[in-house]
Amino acid sequence: MMVDVPVAEVAEVELYHAKSYWTKYVFSQDAKVIAIQYGGTAVAIGLVGLVLSWLMRLQLGFPDTFAFIDATDYYQFITVHGMIMVIYLLTALFLGGFGNYLIPLMVGARDMVFPYLNMVSYWVYLCAVLILVASFFVEGGPTGAGWTLYPPQSITEGTPGSEGGIILMLVSLALFIIGFTMGGLNYVVTVLQARTRGMTLMRLPLTVWGIFVATILALLAFPALFVGCIMMTLDKLLGTSFFMPEMISLGQQLEYDGGSPILFQHLFWFFGHPEVYIVALPAFGIVSDLLAVHARKNIFGYRMMVWAIVIIGALSFVVWAHHMYVSGMHPYFGFFFATTTLIIAVPTALKVYNWVLTLWHGDIHLTQPMLFSLAFLVTFINGGITGLFLGNVTVDVPLSDTMFVVAHFHMVMGIAPLMVVFGAIYHWYPKITGRMLHEGMGKFHFWVTFLGAYTIFLPLHYIGLQGVPRRYFEFGDTAFIPDSVTTLNAFVTVVTLTVGFAQIVFFYNMWRSYKHGKVAGDNPWGATTLEWQTAETPPGHGNFGEELPLVYRWAYDFSVPGAKNDFIPQNMPPGPDTNNH
Amino acid sequence: MGIFHHLTRKPWLPEQSEIDNQVSGGAVALQTAKVGLRVFLFPISALFTLFLIAYLMRMSFSDWQTLHDPWLLWINTAVLVLSSLALQRSRMLVDGGEVTGMRTYFMLGGVFAFAFLGGQLAAWQQLADMGVYADTNPSHSFFYLFTALHGLHLLGGLVAWGRTVFKIKAGVDVEHLRLSVELCTIYWHYLLVVWVVMFGLLLAT
């Protein structure tokens, strides 16, 4: 029986209205504008990270060839590349970019709950990015301590950037965390409190679940990095000995005494491991929705998918020391962390099975979002399986600090989330701009990027298995390194440059389609979630026109038997068109 | 039943749909700003907890010297308790609609908080006079770090307090004031608990 409920039950919230160009587009409090600012900044700094990877690949592929890369530069390139990609690109893009754009639209809210704080969040993030960039221009350049910034070497003379660079790095990270916390409060409270009528937590699209849980992780994990940053800054500036042991550097006894570098490692990885899932969970969520929409099928095991996200989130706080197996820890400690690490594979594998089962008997459309989602699936399995190697202490010890580790984490948290980022951009670009991206260019971009990523990172597994260590500037004539490694390194460098340059096609596509792309209409993919049901495309200020949508169903009513279309939007009440479902 | 109850629902079933269609409003029956503050207290708690863990880990090393806590800290703690009590009183008064009384206690709470911060600075001075600086021993470093961090959080609270005082002066309506006063009070109590835990740890070690 249908229950008739009056529309007025959704309380309207007071909405901030911009009065000038500046408050509308620059110091905007509209989550959609903030999302684009976050996304644009993240991609811009990500391109810097990309160029840094080219430079380090040039050195690895063709050592002794380029006079403008010396050892100092090389260490700075790897450090800043890692930091940019993990934090300033992926974290900011998934949570600040997609989170801001999609959360209010998907839950049926007019905006985030604290729009002013949301705006400040972006500007603090921008400051953090600018300070990071500024470290290239200070004396000694940016820090070259590796992205993990381990003391004592990170703040000891002799390490590149140990004067100004490391301080700017630490300040930038602290600012990033403060800015993120402001944004994070918005994401969490908006999901909890600002959902429209009928949008229960268990009717949320998985995209929102992924971003929601990732934000909770980030709110609890980033403080660990913050603590580490503050204590290291004090070690550097005030001469405290939180992390700095008694040591002799360049023939001089330093003033430090008795600090514990391992303490920093614990703090860093207590943040660092959840960070993997801060990037991965939004990707999990988004890819679930992309697969369902483009295979015209409900997501297999929705409840299990939600549980898996929550369980992975919780477990991610008890696996951190698997990054520290070679730090001299007690064997039982290693045993404990190897066990928790393997346990986390259970909910993760569950998700993978559910994605595959979603595709089973689906009406698979090989659109760009689908292609990128499939690429994610393959890549994530690949990276996950090498994770099983590294999660086991005895296998990890010989592989530790080799290129195998580099290959593993690039697959699992570099390429896999990046595939989702691309898929998501192809999927939501029509909503954000009102126009479709060009399909031919999209296909080209997909195949070059997907095949290219494998051509780059599969050889790195082999190189790592040969025992080639990561982070080395050059190897010279090292006896155990076979010729194949040298050849492959050169090959990988050439591919890296090619794939990198091919991204121009993607940016050109975005630029060209903005003006000349095919007009998308409100719901070009036939999707069910609320962002596709807005009154106008792109959605205007306040997202939903006069009245907020009311929700009558979950996000996955695809191919319902007897229904008029092969999708039923979440805000469509039961009726003849939906077979009274 | 909270979130775990939600997680067992089956949103695709028609009978569940009937129930879900009626659901309106937030997951927590509180004003948005209060939910925001409570959520904010989680990362702050994570921050202080991690500092405490770092303290305990660092303590186990041989170079650790026990710090003789300045007696002034006892007085400061009492002042912070008074500050919290004054805000609590103003919160109770604003609930009863007594704006004048609320105003006095609210101001008093802020003044005590400033007095606490002044007292903490004086405690630093006491320590410095004894030759205890941030870099003389890790226990000293942690003392300065804890007190500075706690002080900065209180200072942040005082900014919110100042904005509320401004609103009181501007004659904002009681309903609006009540929220600001409540938020300040919750935050004050929270920082009092943090301080008591940290002070207890400093005394015990």
XYZ file of N, CA, C and O in Angstrom, chain A residues 294-396:
412
model
N 26.898 1.458 -15.242
C 27.296 1.125 -16.605
C 27.134 -0.361 -16.924
O 27.369 -0.771 -18.052
N 26.741 -1.160 -15.922
C 26.358 -2.549 -16.219
C 24.856 -2.708 -16.045
O 24.345 -3.835 -16.135
N 24.155 -1.616 -15.776
C 22.683 -1.604 -15.636
C 22.209 -2.679 -14.679
O 21.240 -3.386 -14.941
N 22.887 -2.814 -13.565
C 22.543 -3.870 -12.630
C 22.748 -3.365 -11.207
O 23.628 -2.539 -10.963
N 21.910 -3.858 -10.285
C 22.130 -3.424 -8.911
C 23.449 -3.986 -8.391
O 23.892 -5.044 -8.811
N 24.040 -3.225 -7.471
C 25.324 -3.666 -6.938
C 25.098 -4.968 -6.176
O 24.113 -5.110 -5.465
N 25.978 -5.916 -6.388
C 25.809 -7.211 -5.719
C 26.172 -7.053 -4.242
O 27.252 -6.598 -3.909
N 25.259 -7.433 -3.360
C 25.571 -7.427 -1.924
C 25.791 -6.043 -1.351
O 26.840 -5.786 -0.750
N 24.795 -5.155 -1.514
C 24.966 -3.784 -1.031
C 25.355 -3.737 0.447
O 26.284 -3.040 0.840
N 24.602 -4.500 1.262
C 24.890 -4.436 2.708
C 26.306 -4.897 3.004
O 27.013 -4.303 3.811
N 26.708 -5.963 2.355
C 28.066 -6.452 2.578
C 29.094 -5.421 2.136
O 30.156 -5.287 2.743
N 28.761 -4.689 1.060
C 29.690 -3.660 0.589
C 29.850 -2.569 1.651
O 30.948 -2.082 1.892
N 28.737 -2.192 2.277
C 28.817 -1.181 3.338
C 29.608 -1.733 4.514
O 30.522 -1.078 5.040
N 29.268 -2.935 4.927
C 29.996 -3.528 6.057
C 31.484 -3.609 5.758
O 32.312 -3.318 6.617
N 31.805 -4.031 4.539
C 33.224 -4.171 4.193
C 33.939 -2.825 4.312
O 35.052 -2.751 4.834
N 33.269 -1.762 3.852
C 33.889 -0.431 3.961
C 34.149 -0.101 5.423
O 35.242 0.342 5.802
N 33.158 -0.359 6.280
C 33.305 -0.032 7.698
C 34.385 -0.907 8.343
O 35.249 -0.412 9.092
N 34.376 -2.193 8.016
C 35.353 -3.110 8.640
C 36.772 -2.796 8.172
O 37.719 -2.754 8.963
N 36.910 -2.530 6.866
C 38.241 -2.162 6.368
C 38.719 -0.906 7.085
O 39.868 -0.798 7.513
N 37.801 0.046 7.244
C 38.157 1.289 7.942
C 38.653 1.005 9.346
O 39.684 1.532 9.777
N 37.940 0.154 10.069
C 38.337 -0.133 11.453
C 39.665 -0.884 11.481
O 40.572 -0.545 12.248
N 39.796 -1.895 10.621
C 41.032 -2.700 10.626
C 42.254 -1.881 10.216
O 43.373 -2.190 10.615
N 42.024 -0.839 9.425
C 43.183 -0.098 8.907
C 43.982 0.566 10.027
O 45.111 0.977 9.823
N 43.386 0.629 11.242
C 44.129 1.229 12.351
C 44.982 0.222 13.114
O 45.693 0.601 14.042
N 44.882 -1.042 12.769
C 45.672 -2.028 13.530
C 46.641 -2.793 12.637
O 46.990 -3.922 12.923
N 47.061 -2.190 11.544
C 48.008 -2.889 10.660
C 49.280 -2.069 10.407
O 50.138 -2.505 9.667
N 49.371 -0.893 11.054
C 50.388 0.060 10.609
C 51.815 -0.463 10.652
O 52.620 -0.118 9.784
N 52.133 -1.314 11.635
C 53.542 -1.698 11.781
C 54.002 -2.674 10.702
O 55.170 -3.046 10.680
N 53.100 -3.081 9.778
C 53.613 -3.917 8.687
C 54.487 -3.115 7.736
O 55.098 -3.670 6.837
N 54.532 -1.797 7.946
C 55.483 -0.977 7.181
C 56.846 -0.941 7.861
O 57.755 -0.293 7.377
N 56.931 -1.594 9.036
C 58.142 -1.435 9.850
C 58.781 -2.773 10.205
O 59.486 -2.878 11.211
N 58.535 -3.796 9.380
C 59.061 -5.121 9.719
C 60.585 -5.120 9.879
O 61.123 -5.937 10.616
N 61.251 -4.236 9.150
C 62.721 -4.264 9.242
C 63.249 -3.235 10.242
O 64.414 -2.893 10.227
N 62.370 -2.738 11.129
C 62.842 -1.741 12.090
C 63.395 -2.397 13.360
O 63.684 -1.711 14.326
N 63.505 -3.705 13.352
C 64.046 -4.394 14.523
C 62.993 -4.707 15.570
O 63.291 -4.763 16.755
N 61.765 -4.892 15.146
C 60.698 -5.150 16.119
C 60.729 -6.592 16.618
O 61.341 -7.473 16.016
N 60.056 -6.781 17.726
C 59.934 -8.105 18.323
C 59.189 -9.026 17.343
O 58.196 -8.614 16.753
N 59.661 -10.280 17.182
C 59.012 -11.173 16.211
C 57.514 -11.348 16.444
O 56.746 -11.423 15.493
N 57.075 -11.382 17.718
C 55.642 -11.559 17.977
C 54.843 -10.331 17.534
O 53.687 -10.438 17.151
N 55.486 -9.183 17.637
C 54.880 -7.938 17.177
C 54.635 -8.040 15.663
O 53.553 -7.747 15.162
N 55.664 -8.522 14.961
C 55.543 -8.718 13.519
C 54.472 -9.745 13.192
O 53.675 -9.561 12.275
N 54.406 -10.790 13.995
C 53.407 -11.840 13.792
C 51.996 -11.248 13.919
O 51.122 -11.497 13.088
N 51.811 -10.431 14.956
C 50.502 -9.803 15.162
C 50.105 -8.959 13.947
O 48.998 -9.078 13.420
N 51.040 -8.134 13.490
C 50.684 -7.226 12.391
C 50.543 -7.956 11.055
O 49.759 -7.546 10.212
N 51.285 -9.060 10.896
C 51.094 -9.848 9.679
C 49.698 -10.457 9.689
O 49.008 -10.497 8.662
N 49.254 -10.886 10.872
C 47.926 -11.504 10.974
C 46.828 -10.485 10.660
O 45.933 -10.747 9.849
N 46.883 -9.328 11.298
C 45.849 -8.316 11.035
C 45.860 -7.916 9.560
O 44.805 -7.698 8.961
N 47.066 -7.850 8.994
C 47.171 -7.467 7.590
C 46.461 -8.472 6.693
O 45.752 -8.108 5.757
N 46.650 -9.742 7.018
C 46.004 -10.757 6.189
C 44.497 -10.766 6.425
O 43.719 -11.029 5.510
N 44.075 -10.441 7.647
C 42.631 -10.403 7.925
C 41.957 -9.323 7.081
O 40.849 -9.484 6.596
N 42.644 -8.219 6.872
C 42.046 -7.122 6.112
C 41.796 -7.547 4.664
O 40.970 -6.963 3.962
N 42.493 -8.595 4.245
C 42.265 -9.085 2.882
C 40.872 -9.689 2.731
O 40.351 -9.777 1.624
N 40.251 -10.100 3.859
C 38.942 -10.750 3.760
C 37.854 -9.775 3.277
O 37.241 -10.007 2.234
N 37.615 -8.666 4.005
C 36.602 -7.734 3.485
C 36.981 -7.146 2.125
O 36.101 -6.835 1.309
N 38.286 -6.998 1.882
C 38.709 -6.434 0.601
C 38.385 -7.401 -0.530
O 37.853 -7.006 -1.576
N 38.680 -8.687 -0.300
C 38.378 -9.684 -1.327
C 36.869 -9.770 -1.538
O 36.393 -9.906 -2.665
N 36.117 -9.633 -0.430
C 34.661 -9.648 -0.528
C 34.180 -8.559 -1.503
O 33.307 -8.796 -2.341
N 34.798 -7.406 -1.401
C 34.394 -6.321 -2.305
C 34.708 -6.697 -3.751
O 33.904 -6.468 -4.652
N 35.895 -7.259 -3.940
C 36.285 -7.613 -5.308
C 35.303 -8.630 -5.892
O 34.829 -8.480 -7.022
N 34.953 -9.667 -5.086
C 33.980 -10.647 -5.580
C 32.667 -9.976 -5.925
O 32.043 -10.276 -6.939
N 32.216 -9.060 -5.072
C 30.938 -8.403 -5.320
C 30.959 -7.545 -6.582
O 29.962 -7.458 -7.291
N 32.102 -6.904 -6.841
C 32.196 -6.125 -8.090
C 32.070 -7.052 -9.293
O 31.367 -6.767 -10.251
N 32.801 -8.178 -9.207
C 32.758 -9.116 -10.328
C 31.342 -9.667 -10.496
O 30.827 -9.768 -11.615
N 30.694 -9.984 -9.374
C 29.345 -10.535 -9.453
C 28.328 -9.477 -9.907
O 27.283 -9.822 -10.449
N 28.642 -8.221 -9.693
C 27.778 -7.167 -10.230
C 27.806 -7.208 -11.760
O 26.803 -7.005 -12.429
N 28.983 -7.488 -12.292
C 29.119 -7.536 -13.751
C 28.445 -8.774 -14.352
O 27.982 -8.745 -15.489
N 28.381 -9.828 -13.561
C 27.846 -11.105 -14.048
C 26.384 -10.932 -14.477
O 25.558 -10.437 -13.706
N 26.105 -11.299 -15.718
C 24.767 -11.146 -16.291
C 24.323 -9.695 -16.372
O 23.140 -9.419 -16.468
N 25.265 -8.785 -16.279
C 24.905 -7.379 -16.425
C 24.823 -7.006 -17.893
O 25.224 -7.774 -18.765
N 24.262 -5.830 -18.147
C 24.195 -5.310 -19.512
C 25.355 -4.323 -19.640
O 25.186 -3.123 -19.509
N 26.556 -4.897 -19.856
C 27.769 -4.089 -19.721
C 27.928 -3.137 -20.908
O 28.015 -3.568 -22.051
N 27.955 -1.836 -20.617
C 28.244 -0.832 -21.641
C 29.712 -0.465 -21.518
O 30.115 -0.007 -20.445
N 30.481 -0.640 -22.587
C 31.914 -0.344 -22.478
C 32.171 1.148 -22.673
O 32.896 1.567 -23.573
N 31.557 1.946 -21.832
C 31.809 3.388 -21.836
C 33.150 3.640 -21.156
O 33.705 2.736 -20.510
N 33.644 4.888 -21.230
C 34.925 5.162 -20.567
C 34.864 4.912 -19.071
O 35.789 4.329 -18.511
N 33.776 5.325 -18.371
C 33.749 5.018 -16.929
C 33.815 3.521 -16.671
O 34.497 3.074 -15.740
N 33.152 2.721 -17.487
C 33.197 1.274 -17.298
C 34.603 0.745 -17.571
O 35.136 -0.064 -16.809
N 35.217 1.219 -18.664
C 36.564 0.752 -18.980
C 37.520 1.041 -17.831
O 38.287 0.182 -17.398
N 37.443 2.273 -17.326
C 38.352 2.624 -16.228
C 38.020 1.816 -14.971
O 38.916 1.454 -14.209
N 36.733 1.519 -14.757
C 36.374 0.717 -13.585
C 36.930 -0.690 -13.707
O 37.442 -1.259 -12.732
N 36.836 -1.259 -14.917
C 37.402 -2.596 -15.119
C 38.911 -2.568 -14.909
O 39.484 -3.475 -14.295
N 39.521 -1.489 -15.409
C 40.969 -1.359 -15.235
C 41.304 -1.288 -13.750
O 42.275 -1.888 -13.280
N 40.476 -0.572 -12.996
C 40.693 -0.500 -11.545
C 40.649 -1.895 -10.930
O 41.493 -2.270 -10.137
N 39.631 -2.634 -11.329
C 39.408 -3.954 -10.739
C 40.643 -4.844 -10.939
O 41.168 -5.431 -9.996
N 41.119 -4.878 -12.175
C 42.287 -5.707 -12.492
C 43.508 -5.217 -11.719
O 44.249 -6.000 -11.107
N 43.692 -3.904 -11.729
C 44.884 -3.340 -11.100
C 44.852 -3.546 -9.598
O 45.868 -3.842 -8.969
N 43.666 -3.386 -9.021
C 43.562 -3.535 -7.572
C 43.837 -4.982 -7.154
O 44.512 -5.226 -6.151
N 43.365 -5.929 -7.938
C 43.653 -7.333 -7.632
C 45.163 -7.574 -7.716
O 45.775 -8.167 -6.828
N 45.744 -7.040 -8.788
C 47.184 -7.153 -8.973
C 47.964 -6.617 -7.788
O 48.816 -7.303 -7.211
N 47.646 -5.376 -7.430
C 48.352 -4.739 -6.314
C 48.039 -5.425 -4.997
O 48.885 -5.507 -4.111
N 46.807 -5.921 -4.870
C 46.430 -6.595 -3.636
C 47.201 -7.879 -3.442
O 47.623 -8.214 -2.337
N 47.424 -8.605 -4.540
C 48.124 -9.880 -4.417
C 49.591 -9.672 -4.048
O 50.135 -10.380 -3.202
N 50.234 -8.661 -4.620
C 51.615 -8.413 -4.180
C 51.623 -7.942 -2.732
O 52.612 -8.116 -2.022
N 50.510 -7.360 -2.295
C 50.382 -6.980 -0.887
C 50.455 -8.189 0.030
O 50.990 -8.112 1.129
N 49.914 -9.315 -0.423
C 50.004 -10.527 0.394
C 51.462 -10.951 0.598
O 51.836 -11.446 1.643
N 52.285 -10.737 -0.437
C 53.722 -11.041 -0.286
C 54.312 -10.153 0.819
O 54.964 -10.620 1.729
N 54.045 -8.854 0.680
C 54.725 -7.900 1.557
C 54.144 -7.889 2.960
O 54.777 -7.438 3.904
N 52.915 -8.382 3.099
C 52.300 -8.418 4.425
C 52.875 -9.509 5.315
O 52.729 -9.461 6.527
N 53.511 -10.506 4.706
C 54.119 -11.586 5.477
C 55.554 -11.239 5.827
O 56.356 -10.944 4.932
N 55.873 -11.314 7.117
C 57.185 -10.837 7.558
C 58.329 -11.504 6.808
O 59.212 -10.831 6.287
N 58.272 -12.822 6.721
C 59.429 -13.523 6.158
C 59.620 -13.218 4.673
O 60.739 -13.229 4.188
N 58.529 -12.975 3.964
C 58.677 -12.646 2.546
C 59.048 -11.173 2.402
O 59.778 -10.779 1.494
N 58.555 -10.365 3.342
C 58.801 -8.928 3.240
C 60.259 -8.579 3.486
O 60.804 -7.703 2.825
